[in-house]
Structures are given as C-alpha cells and as structure tokens.
Amino acid sequence: MLSRATLRTLTVSRHFSTSARRETKVAVLGAGGGIGQPLSLLLKSDPLVSSLSLYDIRGAPGVAADVSHVDTASEVKGYAADQLDQALEGVKVVVIPAGVPRKPGMTRDDLFNTNASIVRDLAASVGRVAPDAHILVISNPVNSTVPIVAETLKKLGVFDPRKLFGVTTLDVVRAARFNAAAKGVSGEVYDKVVHRIQYGGDEVVKAKDGAGSATLSMAYAGAKFTNSLLRGLNGEKGVITPTFVKSPLYEDQGIEFFSSNVELGPNGVEKIHPVGPLSAEEEKLLEACIPELKKNIEKGKAFVAQSA
C-alpha cells in the first residue's frame, strides 16, 4: 500500500507537471558515455528543459530509464543505435558529447582521428532531421569538431552560424576555480594558474590512473552552457558567456572561429564581443595560439572536404 507521505509526494508532483513552461526539447547525442550520463542527469534537473531525448550507439535507453525517475517535470526518452532520426525529431537544442575520451599519452590528433567521423555523421543527421536546431559541440578537439559540423551543414545547405557553438565552458570553470584557489598574484603564481588551466584535462587523466578523463566537470560545464543558451532562447536579456563560434574577430588572420564573450538570445548568437584589453602576458598567449588554432580549424574543414 502507498503511504500517506508517498501520496502527498505524488500530489506535489502533479502540481509541477501542470505548471506553465516553455516547451524546449533537448537531445544528448552520446548519452551513454562518461560525459553523457552525468550531463543527462544535470539537464533533467534544469527547469528550462521540457523534454530530454537521449541517444547513443549503446546504453541510452537504460540511462533514460534511470534519469526519468528524477522528480522534475521534463519527459525523458532513450533511443538505440538505429533510432537517431527519431531521437532528433522536434529537437530545439542538440548537445554532442559523443566520441572517445582522453587517455594517458593521447594527443589531440589521436582524438581527432576517432572523433571526427563520429561528429560528422551526427551533424549530417541533425542537418537532415532537425535543421533549425542549435548545436552544442563538446566532442574534442573542439577547435576542429566545430568546423566539421559547420562544413557538414554547409553541404546540406542548412548552416546558420548563429546556431553552432563549441562548448569551451570547462576552461572558464577551471579558470574561476583555480584563480580562487591561487595565493598571491606574482608572475610565478600567474604562470602556474595558466598552465593548470591549459593542462587541466591531463591532471584529471593522471589522477584517474588512465581509467577516465574529465567527464564530471565537463558534464557540469556542458549543462551550465546549455542553461545559458536556453535562457537566451527564452528571451532573457544580458546572457553573456564565452563560446567558440564563427567569428569576425580574427578573420583578417585567417581565423574563421574564435572563443570570446557572446551574447545569447532568441536566435542563438546575438552579439560577439571583442576580446578587449589584454595584458602583455595575455598578448603572448594569444600570439602563440593563433597559428595553432588556424591549423586546427583547417584540419576540420579539410576532413569534410576529403569525405566528399
């Protein structure tokens, strides 16, 4: 028999399920993985998500069954490997954490060789089934996978630069946390913090003894950015966050995509903010990153061109 407490809980649950809310269907492609599972849980707890569509080549229906027991209003459904089209029907936001995680000794090139084709194929399905969806790319290396998505959508004639985002939020989260923990502002401390932000992923891979990568913090960062986008799509003003998008900031240097503060709104990208004043140290970091970033972007574009 149901206890009175349980019945009271059921009554409360009915109240939140009938409250007025915006309908926003979000899909997670790669929901069965180390990032996808905690990301799905966090998105289930986001009140701006009304429907959660979980897809993976294995395990997604199980993740969906598990997450669906969480007592928030959103509906959850899982889709097996041969149900990608169904998973994407009516979706407004697609989050892609699919691919292999970092392992000890793995370079970004190693990640690229596996993840490039996965991201390309998922992007092609999104472009075909949900061409108006906003796409959030988590799969590494983001500097190359975002251009892969862009070029794939261009081939289908549905690329909208306002709706494609590389999720760089983990770097921002790490920077905030590491800066808060740093003692003093000497050059030595500054260099250590910068290095730790840059190689934070290696730190986690090593600490997990090769058994995993930064999956939990990445899931948190992915959910944080998704929430920011949903707030912007719902019309909230002043939602500004860094993200890797098609950008004019360094186009004169051959850089088609860049991560800077972006204002989000009903159409996705509403305004791309300039980088702003930089210190001498930051100027050096930017100068060092530009040539590598250009290579990463070109690598992604070339991969799609060669796949034709």
mmCIF file of N, CA, C and O in Angstrom, residues 11-94:
data_model
loop_
_atom_site.group_PDB
_atom_site.id
_atom_site.type_symbol
_atom_site.label_atom_id
_atom_site.label_comp_id
_atom_site.label_asym_id
_atom_site.label_seq_id
_atom_site.Cartn_x
_atom_site.Cartn_y
_atom_site.Cartn_z
ATOM 1 N N THR A 11 1.003 14.018 -5.206
ATOM 2 C CA THR A 11 0.155 15.199 -5.401
ATOM 3 C C THR A 11 0.989 16.416 -5.759
ATOM 4 O O THR A 11 0.684 17.181 -6.667
ATOM 5 N N VAL A 12 2.131 16.578 -5.034
ATOM 6 C CA VAL A 12 3.030 17.696 -5.323
ATOM 7 C C VAL A 12 3.588 17.576 -6.733
ATOM 8 O O VAL A 12 3.683 18.560 -7.477
ATOM 9 N N SER A 13 3.938 16.344 -7.151
ATOM 10 C CA SER A 13 4.492 16.124 -8.482
ATOM 11 C C SER A 13 3.530 16.555 -9.562
ATOM 12 O O SER A 13 3.922 17.095 -10.592
ATOM 13 N N ARG A 14 2.246 16.325 -9.328
ATOM 14 C CA ARG A 14 1.253 16.724 -10.332
ATOM 15 C C ARG A 14 1.234 18.235 -10.503
ATOM 16 O O ARG A 14 1.007 18.752 -11.570
ATOM 17 N N HIS A 15 1.480 18.962 -9.391
ATOM 18 C CA HIS A 15 1.465 20.421 -9.475
ATOM 19 C C HIS A 15 2.542 20.933 -10.426
ATOM 20 O O HIS A 15 2.282 21.776 -11.268
ATOM 21 N N PHE A 16 3.794 20.417 -10.286
ATOM 22 C CA PHE A 16 4.826 20.973 -11.177
ATOM 23 C C PHE A 16 4.645 20.499 -12.605
ATOM 24 O O PHE A 16 5.058 21.152 -13.538
ATOM 25 N N SER A 17 3.997 19.371 -12.819
ATOM 26 C CA SER A 17 3.845 18.881 -14.180
ATOM 27 C C SER A 17 2.813 19.657 -14.970
ATOM 28 O O SER A 17 2.798 19.617 -16.185
ATOM 29 N N THR A 18 1.948 20.400 -14.264
ATOM 30 C CA THR A 18 0.910 21.145 -14.972
ATOM 31 C C THR A 18 1.201 22.639 -15.020
ATOM 32 O O THR A 18 0.421 23.408 -15.549
ATOM 33 N N SER A 19 2.314 23.073 -14.435
ATOM 34 C CA SER A 19 2.637 24.496 -14.431
ATOM 35 C C SER A 19 3.041 24.952 -15.829
ATOM 36 O O SER A 19 3.546 24.187 -16.633
ATOM 37 N N ALA A 20 2.807 26.252 -16.076
ATOM 38 C CA ALA A 20 3.127 26.804 -17.394
ATOM 39 C C ALA A 20 4.634 26.871 -17.582
ATOM 40 O O ALA A 20 5.363 27.318 -16.720
ATOM 41 N N ARG A 21 5.129 26.414 -18.707
ATOM 42 C CA ARG A 21 6.556 26.468 -19.013
ATOM 43 C C ARG A 21 6.742 26.423 -20.522
ATOM 44 O O ARG A 21 5.878 25.958 -21.256
ATOM 45 N N ARG A 22 7.886 26.908 -20.964
ATOM 46 C CA ARG A 22 8.189 26.874 -22.392
ATOM 47 C C ARG A 22 8.584 25.461 -22.802
ATOM 48 O O ARG A 22 9.270 24.768 -22.068
ATOM 49 N N GLU A 23 8.143 25.056 -23.970
ATOM 50 C CA GLU A 23 8.467 23.716 -24.453
ATOM 51 C C GLU A 23 9.833 23.739 -25.141
ATOM 52 O O GLU A 23 9.989 24.365 -26.185
ATOM 53 N N THR A 24 10.811 23.103 -24.559
ATOM 54 C CA THR A 24 12.150 23.045 -25.133
ATOM 55 C C THR A 24 12.658 21.620 -25.089
ATOM 56 O O THR A 24 12.985 21.099 -24.024
ATOM 57 N N LYS A 25 12.732 20.995 -26.258
ATOM 58 C CA LYS A 25 13.220 19.629 -26.343
ATOM 59 C C LYS A 25 14.722 19.650 -26.600
ATOM 60 O O LYS A 25 15.187 20.282 -27.546
ATOM 61 N N VAL A 26 15.460 18.948 -25.746
ATOM 62 C CA VAL A 26 16.914 18.897 -25.838
ATOM 63 C C VAL A 26 17.341 17.454 -26.080
ATOM 64 O O VAL A 26 16.840 16.535 -25.432
ATOM 65 N N ALA A 27 18.263 17.260 -27.022
ATOM 66 C CA ALA A 27 18.806 15.929 -27.291
ATOM 67 C C ALA A 27 20.263 15.870 -26.864
ATOM 68 O O ALA A 27 21.022 16.828 -27.063
ATOM 69 N N VAL A 28 20.651 14.742 -26.287
ATOM 70 C CA VAL A 28 22.047 14.475 -25.964
ATOM 71 C C VAL A 28 22.504 13.305 -26.826
ATOM 72 O O VAL A 28 21.971 12.201 -26.707
ATOM 73 N N LEU A 29 23.447 13.552 -27.713
ATOM 74 C CA LEU A 29 23.965 12.509 -28.594
ATOM 75 C C LEU A 29 25.291 12.003 -28.029
ATOM 76 O O LEU A 29 26.301 12.704 -28.066
ATOM 77 N N GLY A 30 25.233 10.799 -27.485
ATOM 78 C CA GLY A 30 26.368 10.256 -26.746
ATOM 79 C C GLY A 30 26.008 10.166 -25.269
ATOM 80 O O GLY A 30 26.869 10.298 -24.393
ATOM 81 N N ALA A 31 24.721 9.918 -25.002
ATOM 82 C CA ALA A 31 24.199 9.962 -23.631
ATOM 83 C C ALA A 31 24.665 8.807 -22.759
ATOM 84 O O ALA A 31 24.549 8.867 -21.535
ATOM 85 N N GLY A 32 25.203 7.751 -23.366
ATOM 86 C CA GLY A 32 25.633 6.597 -22.588
ATOM 87 C C GLY A 32 27.059 6.680 -22.091
ATOM 88 O O GLY A 32 27.511 5.813 -21.339
ATOM 89 N N GLY A 33 27.787 7.717 -22.478
ATOM 90 C CA GLY A 33 29.204 7.832 -22.156
ATOM 91 C C GLY A 33 29.497 8.489 -20.823
ATOM 92 O O GLY A 33 28.588 8.864 -20.069
ATOM 93 N N GLY A 34 30.794 8.660 -20.564
ATOM 94 C CA GLY A 34 31.230 9.226 -19.298
ATOM 95 C C GLY A 34 30.795 10.659 -19.083
ATOM 96 O O GLY A 34 30.561 11.081 -17.946
ATOM 97 N N ILE A 35 30.688 11.437 -20.151
ATOM 98 C CA ILE A 35 30.149 12.792 -20.063
ATOM 99 C C ILE A 35 28.630 12.757 -20.197
ATOM 100 O O ILE A 35 27.907 13.434 -19.468
ATOM 101 N N GLY A 36 28.149 11.956 -21.136
ATOM 102 C CA GLY A 36 26.727 11.939 -21.466
ATOM 103 C C GLY A 36 25.814 11.584 -20.309
ATOM 104 O O GLY A 36 24.740 12.169 -20.152
ATOM 105 N N GLN A 37 26.237 10.631 -19.463
ATOM 106 C CA GLN A 37 25.372 10.218 -18.363
ATOM 107 C C GLN A 37 25.179 11.320 -17.313
ATOM 108 O O GLN A 37 24.034 11.690 -17.015
ATOM 109 N N PRO A 38 26.254 11.881 -16.745
ATOM 110 C CA PRO A 38 26.033 12.973 -15.789
ATOM 111 C C PRO A 38 25.433 14.214 -16.440
ATOM 112 O O PRO A 38 24.659 14.935 -15.797
ATOM 113 N N LEU A 39 25.749 14.470 -17.705
ATOM 114 C CA LEU A 39 25.149 15.593 -18.418
ATOM 115 C C LEU A 39 23.637 15.416 -18.517
ATOM 116 O O LEU A 39 22.870 16.358 -18.286
ATOM 117 N N SER A 40 23.209 14.197 -18.840
ATOM 118 C CA SER A 40 21.775 13.913 -18.933
ATOM 119 C C SER A 40 21.082 14.136 -17.593
ATOM 120 O O SER A 40 19.978 14.685 -17.528
ATOM 121 N N LEU A 41 21.732 13.724 -16.523
ATOM 122 C CA LEU A 41 21.177 13.921 -15.188
ATOM 123 C C LEU A 41 21.031 15.406 -14.866
ATOM 124 O O LEU A 41 19.990 15.854 -14.366
ATOM 125 N N LEU A 42 22.071 16.181 -15.174
ATOM 126 C CA LEU A 42 22.026 17.616 -14.897
ATOM 127 C C LEU A 42 20.965 18.319 -15.735
ATOM 128 O O LEU A 42 20.267 19.219 -15.249
ATOM 129 N N LEU A 43 20.824 17.914 -17.001
ATOM 130 C CA LEU A 43 19.802 18.520 -17.857
ATOM 131 C C LEU A 43 18.394 18.136 -17.391
ATOM 132 O O LEU A 43 17.454 18.909 -17.544
ATOM 133 N N LYS A 44 18.251 16.946 -16.821
ATOM 134 C CA LYS A 44 16.950 16.528 -16.281
ATOM 135 C C LYS A 44 16.516 17.444 -15.144
ATOM 136 O O LYS A 44 15.324 17.673 -14.913
ATOM 137 N N SER A 45 17.499 18.004 -14.431
ATOM 138 C CA SER A 45 17.184 18.882 -13.304
ATOM 139 C C SER A 45 17.004 20.339 -13.716
ATOM 140 O O SER A 45 16.675 21.185 -12.882
ATOM 141 N N ASP A 46 17.219 20.647 -15.002
ATOM 142 C CA ASP A 46 17.082 22.029 -15.489
ATOM 143 C C ASP A 46 15.624 22.314 -15.809
ATOM 144 O O ASP A 46 15.041 21.673 -16.695
ATOM 145 N N PRO A 47 14.992 23.263 -15.137
ATOM 146 C CA PRO A 47 13.574 23.549 -15.369
ATOM 147 C C PRO A 47 13.265 24.085 -16.763
ATOM 148 O O PRO A 47 12.100 24.095 -17.179
ATOM 149 N N LEU A 48 14.290 24.535 -17.494
ATOM 150 C CA LEU A 48 14.064 25.045 -18.844
ATOM 151 C C LEU A 48 14.000 23.928 -19.884
ATOM 152 O O LEU A 48 13.688 24.179 -21.041
ATOM 153 N N VAL A 49 14.306 22.693 -19.479
ATOM 154 C CA VAL A 49 14.228 21.541 -20.377
ATOM 155 C C VAL A 49 12.892 20.850 -20.153
ATOM 156 O O VAL A 49 12.633 20.320 -19.082
ATOM 157 N N SER A 50 12.045 20.855 -21.168
ATOM 158 C CA SER A 50 10.732 20.211 -21.017
ATOM 159 C C SER A 50 10.743 18.769 -21.487
ATOM 160 O O SER A 50 9.940 17.953 -21.046
ATOM 161 N N SER A 51 11.675 18.443 -22.402
ATOM 162 C CA SER A 51 11.748 17.086 -22.932
ATOM 163 C C SER A 51 13.205 16.754 -23.221
ATOM 164 O O SER A 51 13.934 17.568 -23.794
ATOM 165 N N LEU A 52 13.624 15.569 -22.804
ATOM 166 C CA LEU A 52 15.018 15.159 -22.949
ATOM 167 C C LEU A 52 15.082 13.894 -23.792
ATOM 168 O O LEU A 52 14.471 12.874 -23.467
ATOM 169 N N SER A 53 15.829 14.000 -24.894
ATOM 170 C CA SER A 53 15.959 12.892 -25.840
ATOM 171 C C SER A 53 17.388 12.374 -25.785
ATOM 172 O O SER A 53 18.328 13.089 -26.125
ATOM 173 N N LEU A 54 17.562 11.117 -25.328
ATOM 174 C CA LEU A 54 18.897 10.572 -25.095
ATOM 175 C C LEU A 54 19.226 9.498 -26.127
ATOM 176 O O LEU A 54 18.506 8.510 -26.255
ATOM 177 N N TYR A 55 20.350 9.699 -26.827
ATOM 178 C CA TYR A 55 20.761 8.769 -27.896
ATOM 179 C C TYR A 55 22.213 8.349 -27.717
ATOM 180 O O TYR A 55 23.070 9.140 -27.312
ATOM 181 N N ASP A 56 22.475 7.084 -28.046
ATOM 182 C CA ASP A 56 23.853 6.592 -28.121
ATOM 183 C C ASP A 56 23.839 5.275 -28.886
ATOM 184 O O ASP A 56 22.772 4.684 -29.096
ATOM 185 N N ILE A 57 25.012 4.831 -29.294
ATOM 186 C CA ILE A 57 25.073 3.552 -30.007
ATOM 187 C C ILE A 57 24.869 2.390 -29.036
ATOM 188 O O ILE A 57 24.581 1.268 -29.451
ATOM 189 N N ARG A 58 25.010 2.658 -27.746
ATOM 190 C CA ARG A 58 24.679 1.642 -26.741
ATOM 191 C C ARG A 58 24.359 2.328 -25.411
ATOM 192 O O ARG A 58 24.965 3.335 -25.058
ATOM 193 N N GLY A 59 23.390 1.771 -24.704
ATOM 194 C CA GLY A 59 23.126 2.202 -23.331
ATOM 195 C C GLY A 59 22.151 3.333 -23.106
ATOM 196 O O GLY A 59 21.740 3.568 -21.967
ATOM 197 N N ALA A 60 21.766 4.058 -24.154
ATOM 198 C CA ALA A 60 20.916 5.240 -23.941
ATOM 199 C C ALA A 60 19.546 4.917 -23.339
ATOM 200 O O ALA A 60 19.080 5.644 -22.450
ATOM 201 N N PRO A 61 18.846 3.851 -23.788
ATOM 202 C CA PRO A 61 17.555 3.540 -23.164
ATOM 203 C C PRO A 61 17.678 3.280 -21.660
ATOM 204 O O PRO A 61 16.800 3.679 -20.881
ATOM 205 N N GLY A 62 18.777 2.653 -21.249
ATOM 206 C CA GLY A 62 18.983 2.409 -19.826
ATOM 207 C C GLY A 62 19.229 3.687 -19.054
ATOM 208 O O GLY A 62 18.699 3.876 -17.948
ATOM 209 N N VAL A 63 20.034 4.576 -19.624
ATOM 210 C CA VAL A 63 20.287 5.871 -18.992
ATOM 211 C C VAL A 63 18.982 6.649 -18.872
ATOM 212 O O VAL A 63 18.694 7.261 -17.838
ATOM 213 N N ALA A 64 18.187 6.613 -19.934
ATOM 214 C CA ALA A 64 16.907 7.322 -19.935
ATOM 215 C C ALA A 64 15.973 6.781 -18.865
ATOM 216 O O ALA A 64 15.306 7.542 -18.152
ATOM 217 N N ALA A 65 15.909 5.448 -18.730
ATOM 218 C CA ALA A 65 15.050 4.847 -17.720
ATOM 219 C C ALA A 65 15.472 5.284 -16.324
ATOM 220 O O ALA A 65 14.630 5.600 -15.473
ATOM 221 N N ASP A 66 16.778 5.330 -16.102
ATOM 222 C CA ASP A 66 17.322 5.724 -14.808
ATOM 223 C C ASP A 66 17.022 7.196 -14.521
ATOM 224 O O ASP A 66 16.452 7.550 -13.477
ATOM 225 N N VAL A 67 17.396 8.057 -15.451
ATOM 226 C CA VAL A 67 17.232 9.503 -15.269
ATOM 227 C C VAL A 67 15.754 9.900 -15.182
ATOM 228 O O VAL A 67 15.401 10.867 -14.497
ATOM 229 N N SER A 68 14.889 9.157 -15.854
ATOM 230 C CA SER A 68 13.469 9.508 -15.880
ATOM 231 C C SER A 68 12.802 9.423 -14.509
ATOM 232 O O SER A 68 11.719 9.959 -14.301
ATOM 233 N N HIS A 69 13.456 8.762 -13.540
ATOM 234 C CA HIS A 69 12.899 8.651 -12.195
ATOM 235 C C HIS A 69 13.137 9.900 -11.354
ATOM 236 O O HIS A 69 12.569 10.033 -10.272
ATOM 237 N N VAL A 70 13.982 10.792 -11.841
ATOM 238 C CA VAL A 70 14.236 12.037 -11.118
ATOM 239 C C VAL A 70 12.973 12.892 -11.145
ATOM 240 O O VAL A 70 12.347 13.071 -12.194
ATOM 241 N N ASP A 71 12.593 13.433 -9.975
ATOM 242 C CA ASP A 71 11.274 14.077 -9.835
ATOM 243 C C ASP A 71 11.245 15.534 -10.290
ATOM 244 O O ASP A 71 10.892 16.446 -9.544
ATOM 245 N N THR A 72 11.624 15.755 -11.552
ATOM 246 C CA THR A 72 11.444 17.051 -12.194
ATOM 247 C C THR A 72 10.479 16.876 -13.358
ATOM 248 O O THR A 72 10.178 15.748 -13.756
ATOM 249 N N ALA A 73 10.008 17.988 -13.903
ATOM 250 C CA ALA A 73 8.874 17.930 -14.821
ATOM 251 C C ALA A 73 9.172 17.373 -16.208
ATOM 252 O O ALA A 73 8.273 16.931 -16.908
ATOM 253 N N SER A 74 10.417 17.423 -16.647
ATOM 254 C CA SER A 74 10.718 17.045 -18.030
ATOM 255 C C SER A 74 10.506 15.564 -18.310
ATOM 256 O O SER A 74 10.735 14.708 -17.456
ATOM 257 N N GLU A 75 10.089 15.285 -19.552
ATOM 258 C CA GLU A 75 9.925 13.912 -20.011
ATOM 259 C C GLU A 75 11.253 13.423 -20.578
ATOM 260 O O GLU A 75 12.007 14.197 -21.168
ATOM 261 N N VAL A 76 11.536 12.142 -20.428
ATOM 262 C CA VAL A 76 12.796 11.575 -20.914
ATOM 263 C C VAL A 76 12.520 10.327 -21.736
ATOM 264 O O VAL A 76 11.700 9.490 -21.343
ATOM 265 N N LYS A 77 13.211 10.226 -22.881
ATOM 266 C CA LYS A 77 13.102 9.015 -23.686
ATOM 267 C C LYS A 77 14.474 8.654 -24.239
ATOM 268 O O LYS A 77 15.233 9.529 -24.657
ATOM 269 N N GLY A 78 14.793 7.363 -24.225
ATOM 270 C CA GLY A 78 16.072 6.896 -24.740
ATOM 271 C C GLY A 78 15.928 6.235 -26.094
ATOM 272 O O GLY A 78 14.888 5.633 -26.389
ATOM 273 N N TYR A 79 16.962 6.343 -26.920
ATOM 274 C CA TYR A 79 16.924 5.819 -28.282
ATOM 275 C C TYR A 79 18.164 4.976 -28.554
ATOM 276 O O TYR A 79 19.286 5.364 -28.230
ATOM 277 N N ALA A 80 17.948 3.842 -29.175
ATOM 278 C CA ALA A 80 19.025 2.908 -29.501
ATOM 279 C C ALA A 80 19.769 3.351 -30.757
ATOM 280 O O ALA A 80 19.402 4.336 -31.407
ATOM 281 N N ALA A 81 20.801 2.593 -31.119
ATOM 282 C CA ALA A 81 21.708 2.965 -32.212
ATOM 283 C C ALA A 81 21.001 3.243 -33.527
ATOM 284 O O ALA A 81 21.419 4.123 -34.290
ATOM 285 N N ASP A 82 19.934 2.497 -33.823
ATOM 286 C CA ASP A 82 19.242 2.652 -35.111
ATOM 287 C C ASP A 82 18.070 3.624 -35.040
ATOM 288 O O ASP A 82 17.227 3.646 -35.937
ATOM 289 N N GLN A 83 18.023 4.461 -33.985
ATOM 290 C CA GLN A 83 16.883 5.369 -33.806
ATOM 291 C C GLN A 83 17.299 6.843 -33.734
ATOM 292 O O GLN A 83 16.628 7.646 -33.105
ATOM 293 N N LEU A 84 18.389 7.180 -34.405
ATOM 294 C CA LEU A 84 18.879 8.557 -34.340
ATOM 295 C C LEU A 84 17.864 9.549 -34.891
ATOM 296 O O LEU A 84 17.639 10.615 -34.303
ATOM 297 N N ASP A 85 17.251 9.227 -36.022
ATOM 298 C CA ASP A 85 16.271 10.153 -36.603
ATOM 299 C C ASP A 85 15.128 10.429 -35.636
ATOM 300 O O ASP A 85 14.696 11.577 -35.468
ATOM 301 N N GLN A 86 14.629 9.374 -34.992
ATOM 302 C CA GLN A 86 13.542 9.552 -34.030
ATOM 303 C C GLN A 86 13.987 10.415 -32.854
ATOM 304 O O GLN A 86 13.222 11.249 -32.351
ATOM 305 N N ALA A 87 15.233 10.227 -32.439
ATOM 306 C CA ALA A 87 15.755 10.994 -31.302
ATOM 307 C C ALA A 87 15.826 12.487 -31.604
ATOM 308 O O ALA A 87 15.727 13.320 -30.701
ATOM 309 N N LEU A 88 15.969 12.833 -32.887
ATOM 310 C CA LEU A 88 16.153 14.237 -33.273
ATOM 311 C C LEU A 88 14.866 14.952 -33.666
ATOM 312 O O LEU A 88 14.870 16.170 -33.850
ATOM 313 N N GLU A 89 13.785 14.237 -33.771
ATOM 314 C CA GLU A 89 12.528 14.850 -34.218
ATOM 315 C C GLU A 89 12.042 15.907 -33.226
ATOM 316 O O GLU A 89 11.882 15.629 -32.042
ATOM 317 N N GLY A 90 11.836 17.124 -33.722
ATOM 318 C CA GLY A 90 11.303 18.200 -32.898
ATOM 319 C C GLY A 90 12.268 18.799 -31.895
ATOM 320 O O GLY A 90 11.876 19.571 -31.023
ATOM 321 N N VAL A 91 13.544 18.471 -32.029
ATOM 322 C CA VAL A 91 14.536 18.941 -31.055
ATOM 323 C C VAL A 91 14.939 20.388 -31.334
ATOM 324 O O VAL A 91 15.139 20.779 -32.477
ATOM 325 N N LYS A 92 15.048 21.186 -30.278
ATOM 326 C CA LYS A 92 15.442 22.586 -30.411
ATOM 327 C C LYS A 92 16.927 22.788 -30.125
ATOM 328 O O LYS A 92 17.565 23.675 -30.687
ATOM 329 N N VAL A 93 17.476 21.969 -29.219
ATOM 330 C CA VAL A 93 18.895 22.064 -28.852
ATOM 331 C C VAL A 93 19.498 20.663 -28.875
ATOM 332 O O VAL A 93 18.926 19.732 -28.297
ATOM 333 N N VAL A 94 20.639 20.524 -29.541
ATOM 334 C CA VAL A 94 21.343 19.240 -29.612
ATOM 335 C C VAL A 94 22.714 19.409 -28.960
ATOM 336 O O VAL A 94 23.498 20.272 -29.360
#
